[in-house]
PDB file of C-alpha atoms in Angstrom:
ATOM      1  CA  MET A   6      -0.255  -0.333   0.064  1.00  0.00           C
ATOM      2  CA  VAL A   7       2.778   2.287   0.205  1.00  0.00           C
ATOM      3  CA  ILE A   8       4.399   1.859  -3.118  1.00  0.00           C
ATOM      4  CA  ASP A   9       3.776   4.203  -6.336  1.00  0.00           C
ATOM      5  CA  GLU A  10       3.931   0.534  -8.293  1.00  0.00           C
ATOM      6  CA  PRO A  11       2.824  -2.753  -8.580  1.00  0.00           C
ATOM      7  CA  ALA A  12       4.810  -5.168  -6.405  1.00  0.00           C
ATOM      8  CA  THR A  13       6.395  -8.173  -7.943  1.00  0.00           C
ATOM      9  CA  ALA A  14       6.340 -11.825  -6.209  1.00  0.00           C
ATOM     10  CA  PRO A  15      10.312 -11.572  -6.168  1.00  0.00           C
ATOM     11  CA  ALA A  16      10.441  -7.780  -5.058  1.00  0.00           C
ATOM     12  CA  LEU A  17       7.695  -9.446  -2.138  1.00  0.00           C
ATOM     13  CA  ALA A  18       9.910 -12.331  -1.006  1.00  0.00           C
ATOM     14  CA  ALA A  19      13.422 -10.005  -1.398  1.00  0.00           C
ATOM     15  CA  GLY A  20      11.614  -7.616   1.186  1.00  0.00           C
ATOM     16  CA  LEU A  21      10.040 -10.615   3.834  1.00  0.00           C
ATOM     17  CA  ASN A  22      12.693 -12.814   3.220  1.00  0.00           C
ATOM     18  CA  LEU A  23      10.750 -15.659   1.585  1.00  0.00           C
ATOM     19  CA  THR A  24      11.402 -17.219  -0.755  1.00  0.00           C
ATOM     20  CA  VAL A  25       9.003 -16.848  -4.021  1.00  0.00           C
ATOM     21  CA  ASP A  26       6.963 -20.148  -3.796  1.00  0.00           C
ATOM     22  CA  VAL A  27       5.624 -18.545  -0.723  1.00  0.00           C
ATOM     23  CA  VAL A  28       5.581 -15.357  -1.765  1.00  0.00           C
ATOM     24  CA  GLU A  29       3.323 -16.253  -4.607  1.00  0.00           C
ATOM     25  CA  THR A  30       0.771 -18.831  -2.779  1.00  0.00           C
ATOM     26  CA  LEU A  31       0.253 -16.305   0.216  1.00  0.00           C
ATOM     27  CA  LEU A  32      -0.812 -14.175  -2.149  1.00  0.00           C
ATOM     28  CA  ALA A  33      -2.899 -16.537  -3.646  1.00  0.00           C
ATOM     29  CA  GLU A  34      -4.818 -16.772   0.358  1.00  0.00           C
ATOM     30  CA  LEU A  35      -5.161 -13.654   0.330  1.00  0.00           C
ATOM     31  CA  GLN A  36      -6.269 -12.784  -2.494  1.00  0.00           C
ATOM     32  CA  ARG A  37      -9.009 -15.344  -1.676  1.00  0.00           C
ATOM     33  CA  GLU A  38     -10.031 -14.351   1.780  1.00  0.00           C
ATOM     34  CA  TYR A  39     -10.171 -10.926   0.109  1.00  0.00           C
ATOM     35  CA  ASN A  40     -12.956 -12.245  -1.601  1.00  0.00           C
ATOM     36  CA  GLY A  41     -14.832 -13.356   0.868  1.00  0.00           C
ATOM     37  CA  TYR A  42     -14.234 -16.824   0.368  1.00  0.00           C
ATOM     38  CA  THR A  43     -11.237 -17.272   3.501  1.00  0.00           C
ATOM     39  CA  VAL A  44     -11.408 -16.662   6.760  1.00  0.00           C
ATOM     40  CA  ASN A  45      -7.690 -17.222   8.556  1.00  0.00           C
ATOM     41  CA  ALA A  46      -9.326 -14.553  12.110  1.00  0.00           C
ATOM     42  CA  PRO A  47      -7.964 -15.668  15.681  1.00  0.00           C
ATOM     43  CA  ASP A  48     -11.536 -16.134  16.637  1.00  0.00           C
ATOM     44  CA  ALA A  49     -12.400 -18.364  14.669  1.00  0.00           C
ATOM     45  CA  ASP A  50     -12.324 -20.896  17.151  1.00  0.00           C
ATOM     46  CA  VAL A  51     -14.312 -19.069  19.640  1.00  0.00           C
ATOM     47  CA  ALA A  52     -16.959 -17.335  16.537  1.00  0.00           C
ATOM     48  CA  SER A  53     -17.332 -20.759  15.192  1.00  0.00           C
ATOM     49  CA  HIS A  54     -19.202 -21.986  18.718  1.00  0.00           C
ATOM     50  CA  SER A  55     -21.679 -18.738  18.615  1.00  0.00           C
ATOM     51  CA  SER A  56     -24.842 -18.315  16.331  1.00  0.00           C
ATOM     52  CA  ILE A  57     -22.013 -16.064  13.774  1.00  0.00           C
ATOM     53  CA  SER A  58     -20.856 -17.821  11.062  1.00  0.00           C
ATOM     54  CA  VAL A  59     -17.712 -17.184   9.389  1.00  0.00           C
ATOM     55  CA  GLY A  60     -15.695 -19.118   6.712  1.00  0.00           C
ATOM     56  CA  ASN A  61     -17.429 -20.033   3.558  1.00  0.00           C
ATOM     57  CA  ASN A  62     -20.231 -17.754   3.805  1.00  0.00           C
ATOM     58  CA  ALA A  63     -17.592 -14.342   4.561  1.00  0.00           C
ATOM     59  CA  ALA A  64     -18.703 -12.163   3.270  1.00  0.00           C
ATOM     60  CA  PRO A  65     -15.812  -9.831   0.185  1.00  0.00           C
ATOM     61  CA  ARG A  66     -14.141  -7.316   2.132  1.00  0.00           C
ATOM     62  CA  GLY A  67     -14.438  -4.271   0.666  1.00  0.00           C
ATOM     63  CA  PHE A  68     -11.154  -3.904  -1.208  1.00  0.00           C
ATOM     64  CA  GLU A  69      -8.751  -6.931  -3.173  1.00  0.00           C
ATOM     65  CA  LEU A  70      -5.451  -7.813  -3.902  1.00  0.00           C
ATOM     66  CA  ARG A  71      -5.265  -8.016  -7.583  1.00  0.00           C
ATOM     67  CA  ASN A  72      -1.937  -9.429  -9.994  1.00  0.00           C
ATOM     68  CA  ILE A  73      -1.346  -6.557 -12.799  1.00  0.00           C
ATOM     69  CA  ALA A  74       0.667  -4.770 -15.014  1.00  0.00           C
ATOM     70  CA  GLY A  75       4.262  -7.292 -13.046  1.00  0.00           C
ATOM     71  CA  GLY A  76       2.704  -7.392  -9.495  1.00  0.00           C
ATOM     72  CA  TRP A  77       0.529  -7.472  -7.302  1.00  0.00           C
ATOM     73  CA  ARG A  78      -1.322  -4.523  -5.459  1.00  0.00           C
ATOM     74  CA  ILE A  79      -4.175  -3.728  -3.330  1.00  0.00           C
ATOM     75  CA  TYR A  80      -7.163  -2.257  -4.848  1.00  0.00           C
ATOM     76  CA  SER A  81     -10.689  -0.476  -3.721  1.00  0.00           C
ATOM     77  CA  ARG A  82     -13.046  -3.251  -4.296  1.00  0.00           C
ATOM     78  CA  ALA A  83     -15.292  -2.466  -8.245  1.00  0.00           C
ATOM     79  CA  GLU A  84     -18.887  -2.275  -6.789  1.00  0.00           C
ATOM     80  CA  PHE A  85     -17.629   0.341  -4.280  1.00  0.00           C
ATOM     81  CA  ALA A  86     -15.926   2.568  -6.951  1.00  0.00           C
ATOM     82  CA  GLU A  87     -18.529   5.188  -7.030  1.00  0.00           C
ATOM     83  CA  ILE A  88     -17.699   5.838  -3.130  1.00  0.00           C
ATOM     84  CA  VAL A  89     -14.490   5.385  -2.890  1.00  0.00           C
ATOM     85  CA  GLY A  90     -14.032   8.282  -6.201  1.00  0.00           C
ATOM     86  CA  GLY A  91     -16.063  10.784  -4.078  1.00  0.00           C
ATOM     87  CA  PHE A  92     -13.785  10.372  -2.084  1.00  0.00           C
ATOM     88  CA  VAL A  93     -10.428  10.725  -4.077  1.00  0.00           C
ATOM     89  CA  LEU A  94     -11.612  12.736  -6.455  1.00  0.00           C
ATOM     90  CA  GLU A  95     -13.344  15.158  -5.097  1.00  0.00           C
ATOM     91  CA  GLY A  96     -13.792  18.378  -7.148  1.00  0.00           C
ATOM     92  CA  GLN A  97     -11.614  16.785  -9.806  1.00  0.00           C
ATOM     93  CA  THR A  98     -11.655  15.751 -13.307  1.00  0.00           C
ATOM     94  CA  ALA A  99      -8.114  14.492 -14.816  1.00  0.00           C
ATOM     95  CA  ARG A 100     -10.195  12.913 -17.905  1.00  0.00           C
ATOM     96  CA  LEU A 101      -8.328  12.060 -21.509  1.00  0.00           C
ATOM     97  CA  THR A 102      -9.513  14.311 -24.635  1.00  0.00           C
ATOM     98  CA  GLN A 103     -10.560  12.485 -27.015  1.00  0.00           C
ATOM     99  CA  ALA A 104      -7.810  13.048 -29.253  1.00  0.00           C
ATOM    100  CA  ALA A 105      -5.616  11.718 -26.087  1.00  0.00           C
ATOM    101  CA  LEU A 106      -7.827   9.114 -26.001  1.00  0.00           C
ATOM    102  CA  GLU A 107      -7.454   8.005 -29.385  1.00  0.00           C
ATOM    103  CA  THR A 108      -3.774   8.940 -29.476  1.00  0.00           C
ATOM    104  CA  LEU A 109      -3.015   6.619 -27.000  1.00  0.00           C
ATOM    105  CA  ALA A 110      -5.118   4.233 -28.712  1.00  0.00           C
ATOM    106  CA  VAL A 111      -3.106   4.347 -31.281  1.00  0.00           C
ATOM    107  CA  ILE A 112       0.122   3.472 -30.011  1.00  0.00           C
ATOM    108  CA  ALA A 113      -1.437   0.585 -27.872  1.00  0.00           C
ATOM    109  CA  TYR A 114      -1.875  -1.525 -30.894  1.00  0.00           C
ATOM    110  CA  ARG A 115       0.947  -0.804 -32.212  1.00  0.00           C
ATOM    111  CA  GLN A 116       3.827   0.145 -30.393  1.00  0.00           C
ATOM    112  CA  PRO A 117       6.530   0.715 -30.566  1.00  0.00           C
ATOM    113  CA  VAL A 118       6.269   4.185 -32.860  1.00  0.00           C
ATOM    114  CA  SER A 119       6.972   6.746 -34.390  1.00  0.00           C
ATOM    115  CA  ARG A 120       4.853   9.532 -33.790  1.00  0.00           C
ATOM    116  CA  ALA A 121       5.334  11.405 -37.356  1.00  0.00           C
ATOM    117  CA  ARG A 122       3.342   6.971 -37.543  1.00  0.00           C
ATOM    118  CA  VAL A 123       0.715   8.053 -35.143  1.00  0.00           C
ATOM    119  CA  SER A 124      -0.054  12.066 -36.892  1.00  0.00           C
ATOM    120  CA  ALA A 125      -0.091   9.558 -40.255  1.00  0.00           C
ATOM    121  CA  ILE A 126      -2.985   7.365 -39.155  1.00  0.00           C
ATOM    122  CA  ARG A 127      -5.193  10.196 -36.961  1.00  0.00           C
ATOM    123  CA  GLY A 128      -4.253  11.970 -39.653  1.00  0.00           C
ATOM    124  CA  VAL A 129      -3.564  15.594 -37.525  1.00  0.00           C
ATOM    125  CA  ASN A 130      -0.450  16.493 -35.619  1.00  0.00           C
ATOM    126  CA  VAL A 131      -0.076  14.845 -32.292  1.00  0.00           C
ATOM    127  CA  ASP A 132       3.843  16.696 -31.119  1.00  0.00           C
ATOM    128  CA  SER A 133       1.312  18.538 -28.392  1.00  0.00           C
ATOM    129  CA  VAL A 134      -0.695  14.982 -27.448  1.00  0.00           C
ATOM    130  CA  VAL A 135       2.315  12.805 -26.577  1.00  0.00           C
ATOM    131  CA  ARG A 136       3.900  15.552 -24.852  1.00  0.00           C
ATOM    132  CA  THR A 137       0.143  15.593 -22.696  1.00  0.00           C
ATOM    133  CA  LEU A 138       0.804  11.450 -22.489  1.00  0.00           C
ATOM    134  CA  THR A 139       4.388  11.165 -21.579  1.00  0.00           C
ATOM    135  CA  GLN A 140       3.973  14.120 -18.434  1.00  0.00           C
ATOM    136  CA  ARG A 141       0.874  12.102 -17.535  1.00  0.00           C
ATOM    137  CA  GLY A 142       2.985   9.175 -17.315  1.00  0.00           C
ATOM    138  CA  LEU A 143       0.973   6.985 -20.018  1.00  0.00           C
ATOM    139  CA  ILE A 144       3.803   6.646 -23.145  1.00  0.00           C
ATOM    140  CA  GLU A 145       7.738   6.428 -22.724  1.00  0.00           C
ATOM    141  CA  ASP A 146      10.253   6.803 -24.799  1.00  0.00           C
ATOM    142  CA  SER A 147      11.375   3.011 -25.969  1.00  0.00           C
ATOM    143  CA  GLY A 148      14.335   3.668 -28.220  1.00  0.00           C
ATOM    144  CA  THR A 149      14.724   5.240 -32.199  1.00  0.00           C
ATOM    145  CA  ASP A 150      13.434   3.734 -35.486  1.00  0.00           C
ATOM    146  CA  PRO A 151      17.459   2.581 -36.830  1.00  0.00           C
ATOM    147  CA  GLU A 152      16.241   3.536 -40.645  1.00  0.00           C
ATOM    148  CA  SER A 153      14.838   7.331 -39.495  1.00  0.00           C
ATOM    149  CA  GLY A 154      16.065   8.292 -36.268  1.00  0.00           C
ATOM    150  CA  ALA A 155      12.181   8.828 -34.954  1.00  0.00           C
ATOM    151  CA  ILE A 156      11.562   8.400 -31.332  1.00  0.00           C
ATOM    152  CA  LEU A 157       9.652   5.294 -30.744  1.00  0.00           C
ATOM    153  CA  TYR A 158       6.626   5.039 -28.617  1.00  0.00           C
ATOM    154  CA  ARG A 159       5.398   2.851 -26.433  1.00  0.00           C
ATOM    155  CA  THR A 160       2.646   2.398 -22.895  1.00  0.00           C
ATOM    156  CA  THR A 161       3.798   1.838 -18.786  1.00  0.00           C
ATOM    157  CA  SER A 162       3.269   0.032 -16.423  1.00  0.00           C
ATOM    158  CA  TYR A 163       0.370   2.821 -14.970  1.00  0.00           C
ATOM    159  CA  PHE A 164      -1.169   2.655 -18.691  1.00  0.00           C
ATOM    160  CA  LEU A 165      -1.467  -1.182 -18.055  1.00  0.00           C
ATOM    161  CA  GLU A 166      -1.873  -0.611 -14.680  1.00  0.00           C
ATOM    162  CA  ARG A 167      -5.310   2.211 -15.370  1.00  0.00           C
ATOM    163  CA  MET A 168      -6.515  -0.286 -17.960  1.00  0.00           C
ATOM    164  CA  GLY A 169      -6.167  -3.478 -15.246  1.00  0.00           C
ATOM    165  CA  ILE A 170      -4.385  -5.235 -17.315  1.00  0.00           C
ATOM    166  CA  GLY A 171      -1.410  -7.403 -17.451  1.00  0.00           C
ATOM    167  CA  SER A 172       0.172  -6.400 -21.475  1.00  0.00           C
ATOM    168  CA  VAL A 173      -1.210  -5.457 -23.713  1.00  0.00           C
ATOM    169  CA  ALA A 174      -2.084  -8.636 -25.250  1.00  0.00           C
ATOM    170  CA  GLU A 175      -4.571  -8.547 -22.413  1.00  0.00           C
ATOM    171  CA  LEU A 176      -5.889  -5.086 -24.541  1.00  0.00           C
ATOM    172  CA  PRO A 177      -9.487  -6.105 -26.560  1.00  0.00           C
ATOM    173  CA  GLN A 178      -8.909  -7.406 -30.219  1.00  0.00           C
ATOM    174  CA  LEU A 179     -10.271  -4.027 -32.741  1.00  0.00           C
ATOM    175  CA  SER A 180     -10.851  -7.243 -35.223  1.00  0.00           C
ATOM    176  CA  PRO A 181     -14.538  -7.623 -34.317  1.00  0.00           C
ATOM    177  CA  HIS A 182     -14.933  -3.602 -34.973  1.00  0.00           C
ATOM    178  CA  LEU A 183     -13.973  -3.571 -38.134  1.00  0.00           C
ATOM    179  CA  PRO A 184     -16.033  -2.603 -41.123  1.00  0.00           C
ATOM    180  CA  GLY A 185     -17.212  -6.184 -42.871  1.00  0.00           C
ATOM    181  CA  LEU A 186     -15.214  -6.990 -46.291  1.00  0.00           C
ATOM    182  CA  GLU A 187     -18.179  -8.390 -48.122  1.00  0.00           C
ATOM    183  CA  GLY A 188     -17.780  -5.671 -52.262  1.00  0.00           C
ATOM    184  CA  ILE A 189     -13.713  -5.126 -51.614  1.00  0.00           C
ATOM    185  CA  GLU A 190     -13.339  -6.537 -54.315  1.00  0.00           C
ATOM    186  CA  ASP A 191     -15.201  -4.214 -56.565  1.00  0.00           C
ATOM    187  CA  PHE A 192     -13.330  -0.808 -53.958  1.00  0.00           C
ATOM    188  CA  TYR A 193      -9.367  -2.635 -56.021  1.00  0.00           C
ATOM    189  CA  ASP A 194     -11.564  -3.078 -59.264  1.00  0.00           C
ATOM    190  CA  ALA A 195     -12.712   0.302 -58.375  1.00  0.00           C
ATOM    191  CA  ALA A 196      -8.433   1.588 -57.816  1.00  0.00           C
ATOM    192  CA  ARG A 197      -7.360   0.185 -61.037  1.00  0.00           C
ATOM    193  CA  MET A 198      -9.381   2.550 -63.009  1.00  0.00           C
TER     194      MET A 198
END
């Protein structure tokens, strides 16, 4: 809860002087417990003799442990997002513009990609949008193109974290959203004339 990025199992193991296997087992147990599947409370024996039901009937906690962006992090549970957001975002609106969302989508799906290529795909200059996305920590420089020398951009682990995914491979597929290919022969025939 005190670090600014997801913690990997090896990093947690090093900090706790435990093996990675033990840490991964403990993380999985915590994740199940926070989801309401188990309760390892010290008073479990006392509670089991009373009218209070403990064990597999436990309710999920208000937070959950997620493995995303290559590490583990505690999040507020999705069903409480609106309530928590009211406290955290009170008076703040830091939404991305449509141009920023489109640029971010092109970079996410085509990475690593140059600013010129993103501009060509979008049909507009994206210099200021790329600067904004970089400042917000959603994209980063990933080297240069060996042929053109242009700076290439990719998404960051912060982007993955904000999206709630472990890697860009988990991004939704675009093909179901593309128009059908029926009539494409007519298009190519028309282009030859």
